[in-house]
PDB file of N, CA and C in Angstrom:
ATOM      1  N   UNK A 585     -62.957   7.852-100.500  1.00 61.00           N
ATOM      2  CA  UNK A 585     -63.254   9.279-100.706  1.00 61.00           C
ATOM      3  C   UNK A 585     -62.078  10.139-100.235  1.00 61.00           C
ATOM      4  N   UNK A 586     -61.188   9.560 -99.394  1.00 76.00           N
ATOM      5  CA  UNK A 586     -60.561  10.416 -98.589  1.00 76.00           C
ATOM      6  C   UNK A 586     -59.439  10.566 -99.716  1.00 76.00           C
ATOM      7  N   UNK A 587     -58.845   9.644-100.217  1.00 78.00           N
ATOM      8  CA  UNK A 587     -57.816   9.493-101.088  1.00 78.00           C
ATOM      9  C   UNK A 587     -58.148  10.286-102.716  1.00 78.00           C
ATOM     10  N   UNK A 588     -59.474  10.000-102.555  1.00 84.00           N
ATOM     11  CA  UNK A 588     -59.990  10.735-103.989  1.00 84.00           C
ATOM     12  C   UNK A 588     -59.890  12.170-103.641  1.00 84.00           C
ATOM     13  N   UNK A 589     -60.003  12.595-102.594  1.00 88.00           N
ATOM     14  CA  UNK A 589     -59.945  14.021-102.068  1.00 88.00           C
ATOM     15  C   UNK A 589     -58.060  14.510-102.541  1.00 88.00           C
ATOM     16  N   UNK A 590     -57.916  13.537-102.072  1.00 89.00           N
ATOM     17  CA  UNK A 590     -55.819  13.560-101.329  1.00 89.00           C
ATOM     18  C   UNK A 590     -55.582  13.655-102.866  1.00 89.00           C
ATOM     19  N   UNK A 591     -55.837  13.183-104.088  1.00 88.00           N
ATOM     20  CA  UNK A 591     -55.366  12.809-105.193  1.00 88.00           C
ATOM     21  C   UNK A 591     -55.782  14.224-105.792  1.00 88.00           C
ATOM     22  N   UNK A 592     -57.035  14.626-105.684  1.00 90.00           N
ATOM     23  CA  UNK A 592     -57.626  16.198-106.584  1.00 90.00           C
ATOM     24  C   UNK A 592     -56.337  16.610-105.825  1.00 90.00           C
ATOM     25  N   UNK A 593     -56.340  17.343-104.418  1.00 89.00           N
ATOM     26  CA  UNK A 593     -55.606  18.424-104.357  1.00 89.00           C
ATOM     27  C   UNK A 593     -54.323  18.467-104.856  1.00 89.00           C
ATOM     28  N   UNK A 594     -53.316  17.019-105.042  1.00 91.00           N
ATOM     29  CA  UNK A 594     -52.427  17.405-105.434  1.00 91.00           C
ATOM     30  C   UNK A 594     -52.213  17.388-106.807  1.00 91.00           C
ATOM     31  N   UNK A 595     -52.914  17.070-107.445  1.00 92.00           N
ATOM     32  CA  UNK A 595     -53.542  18.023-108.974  1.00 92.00           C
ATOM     33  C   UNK A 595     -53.438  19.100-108.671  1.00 92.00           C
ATOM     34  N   UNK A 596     -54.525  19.556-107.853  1.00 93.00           N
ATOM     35  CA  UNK A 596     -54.413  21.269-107.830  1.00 93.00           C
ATOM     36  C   UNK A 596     -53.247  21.974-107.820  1.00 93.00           C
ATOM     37  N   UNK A 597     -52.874  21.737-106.994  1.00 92.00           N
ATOM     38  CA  UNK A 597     -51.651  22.326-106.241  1.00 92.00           C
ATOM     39  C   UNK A 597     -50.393  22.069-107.497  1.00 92.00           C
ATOM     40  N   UNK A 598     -50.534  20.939-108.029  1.00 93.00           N
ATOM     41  CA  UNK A 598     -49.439  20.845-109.103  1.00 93.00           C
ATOM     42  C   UNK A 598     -49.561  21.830-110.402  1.00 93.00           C
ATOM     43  N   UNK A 599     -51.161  21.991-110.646  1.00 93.00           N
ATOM     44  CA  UNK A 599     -52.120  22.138-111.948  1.00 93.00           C
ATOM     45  C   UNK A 599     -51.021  24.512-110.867  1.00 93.00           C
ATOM     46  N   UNK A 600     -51.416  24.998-110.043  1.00 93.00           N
ATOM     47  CA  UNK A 600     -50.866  26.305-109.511  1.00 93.00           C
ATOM     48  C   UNK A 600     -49.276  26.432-109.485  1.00 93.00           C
ATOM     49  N   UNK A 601     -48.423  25.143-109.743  1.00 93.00           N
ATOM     50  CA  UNK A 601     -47.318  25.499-109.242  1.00 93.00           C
ATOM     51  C   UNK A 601     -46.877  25.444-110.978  1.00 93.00           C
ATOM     52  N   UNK A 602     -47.601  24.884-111.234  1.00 92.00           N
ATOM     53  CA  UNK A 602     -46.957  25.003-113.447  1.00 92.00           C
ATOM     54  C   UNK A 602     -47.472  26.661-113.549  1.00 92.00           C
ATOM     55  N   UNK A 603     -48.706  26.813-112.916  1.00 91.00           N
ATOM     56  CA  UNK A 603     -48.938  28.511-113.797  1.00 91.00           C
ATOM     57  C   UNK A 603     -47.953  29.020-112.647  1.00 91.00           C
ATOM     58  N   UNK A 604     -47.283  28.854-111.491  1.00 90.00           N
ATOM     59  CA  UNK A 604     -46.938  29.642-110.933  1.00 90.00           C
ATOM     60  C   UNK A 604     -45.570  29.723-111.194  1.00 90.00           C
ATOM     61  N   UNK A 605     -44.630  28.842-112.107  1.00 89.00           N
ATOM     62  CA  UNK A 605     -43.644  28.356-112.778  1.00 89.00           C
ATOM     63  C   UNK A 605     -43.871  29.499-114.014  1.00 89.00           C
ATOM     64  N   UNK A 606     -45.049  29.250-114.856  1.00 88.00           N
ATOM     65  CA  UNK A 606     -44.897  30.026-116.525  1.00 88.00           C
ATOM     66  C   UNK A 606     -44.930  31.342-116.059  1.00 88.00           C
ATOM     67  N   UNK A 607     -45.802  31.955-114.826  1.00 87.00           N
ATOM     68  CA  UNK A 607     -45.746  33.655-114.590  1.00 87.00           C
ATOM     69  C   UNK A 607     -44.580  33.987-114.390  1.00 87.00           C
ATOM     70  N   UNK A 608     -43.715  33.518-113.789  1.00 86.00           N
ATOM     71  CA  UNK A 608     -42.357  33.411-112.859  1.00 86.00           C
ATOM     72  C   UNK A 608     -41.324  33.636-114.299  1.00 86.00           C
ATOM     73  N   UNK A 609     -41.545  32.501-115.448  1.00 84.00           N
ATOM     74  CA  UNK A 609     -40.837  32.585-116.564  1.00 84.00           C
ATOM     75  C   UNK A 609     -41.174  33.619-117.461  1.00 84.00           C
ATOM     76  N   UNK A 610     -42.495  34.041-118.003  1.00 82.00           N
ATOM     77  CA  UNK A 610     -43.212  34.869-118.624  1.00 82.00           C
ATOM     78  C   UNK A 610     -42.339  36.746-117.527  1.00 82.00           C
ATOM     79  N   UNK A 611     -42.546  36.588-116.032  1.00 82.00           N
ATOM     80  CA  UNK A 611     -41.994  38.048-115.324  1.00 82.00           C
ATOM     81  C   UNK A 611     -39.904  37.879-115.987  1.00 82.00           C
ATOM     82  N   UNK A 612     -39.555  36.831-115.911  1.00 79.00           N
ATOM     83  CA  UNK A 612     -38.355  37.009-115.846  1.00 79.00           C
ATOM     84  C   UNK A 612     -38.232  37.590-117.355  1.00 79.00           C
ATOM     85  N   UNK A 613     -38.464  36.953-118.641  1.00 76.00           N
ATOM     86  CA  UNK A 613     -38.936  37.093-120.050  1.00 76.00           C
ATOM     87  C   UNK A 613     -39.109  38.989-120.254  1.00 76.00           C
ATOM     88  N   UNK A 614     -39.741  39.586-119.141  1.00 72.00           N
ATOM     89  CA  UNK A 614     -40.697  40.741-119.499  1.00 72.00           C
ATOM     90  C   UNK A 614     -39.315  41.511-119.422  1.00 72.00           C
ATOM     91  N   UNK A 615     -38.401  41.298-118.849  1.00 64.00           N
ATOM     92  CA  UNK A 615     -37.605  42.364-118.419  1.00 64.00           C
ATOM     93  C   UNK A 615     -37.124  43.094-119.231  1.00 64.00           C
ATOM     94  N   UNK A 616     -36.424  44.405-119.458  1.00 58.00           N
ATOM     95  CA  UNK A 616     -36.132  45.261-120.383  1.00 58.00           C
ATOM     96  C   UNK A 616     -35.315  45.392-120.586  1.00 58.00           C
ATOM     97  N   UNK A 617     -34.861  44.835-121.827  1.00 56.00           N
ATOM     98  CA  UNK A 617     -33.368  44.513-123.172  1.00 56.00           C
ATOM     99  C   UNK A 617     -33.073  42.932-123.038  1.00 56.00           C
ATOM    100  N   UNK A 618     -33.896  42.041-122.400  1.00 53.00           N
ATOM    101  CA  UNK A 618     -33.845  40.708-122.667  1.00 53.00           C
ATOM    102  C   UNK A 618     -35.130  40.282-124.132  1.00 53.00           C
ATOM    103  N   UNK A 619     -35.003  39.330-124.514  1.00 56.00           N
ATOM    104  CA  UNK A 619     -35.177  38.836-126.044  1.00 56.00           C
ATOM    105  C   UNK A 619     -36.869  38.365-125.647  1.00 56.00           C
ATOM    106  N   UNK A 620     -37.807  39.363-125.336  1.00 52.00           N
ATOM    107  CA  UNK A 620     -39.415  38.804-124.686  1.00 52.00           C
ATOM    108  C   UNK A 620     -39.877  38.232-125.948  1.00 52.00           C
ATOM    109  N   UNK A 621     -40.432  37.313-126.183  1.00 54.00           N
ATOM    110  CA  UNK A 621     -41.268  36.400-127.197  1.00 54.00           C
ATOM    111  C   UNK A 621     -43.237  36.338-126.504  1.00 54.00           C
ATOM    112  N   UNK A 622     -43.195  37.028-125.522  1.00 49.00           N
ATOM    113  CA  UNK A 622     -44.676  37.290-125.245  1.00 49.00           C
ATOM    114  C   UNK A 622     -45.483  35.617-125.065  1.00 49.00           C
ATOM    115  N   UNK A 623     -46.602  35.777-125.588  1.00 43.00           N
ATOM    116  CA  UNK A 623     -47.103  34.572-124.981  1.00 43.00           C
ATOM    117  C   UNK A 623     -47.131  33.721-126.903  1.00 43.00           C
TER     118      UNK A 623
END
């Protein structure tokens, strides 16, 4: 159980650091007179 625990979170944590990667790319993207393609 303990490992099944250890294994979700770092899913999680991987599953937050990809959206926290695309917001990061999507804010840099937004900026004004760079080439934004939106989502």
């Amino acid at each position: 159980m303990n490992f099944r625990n250890r294994h979700f979170i770092l899913l999680e944590f991987r599953r937050k650091k990809i959206k926290i990667k695309l917001a990061s790319d999507w804010l840099s993207n937004k900026n004004p007179g760079s080439d934004f393609r939106g989502f």
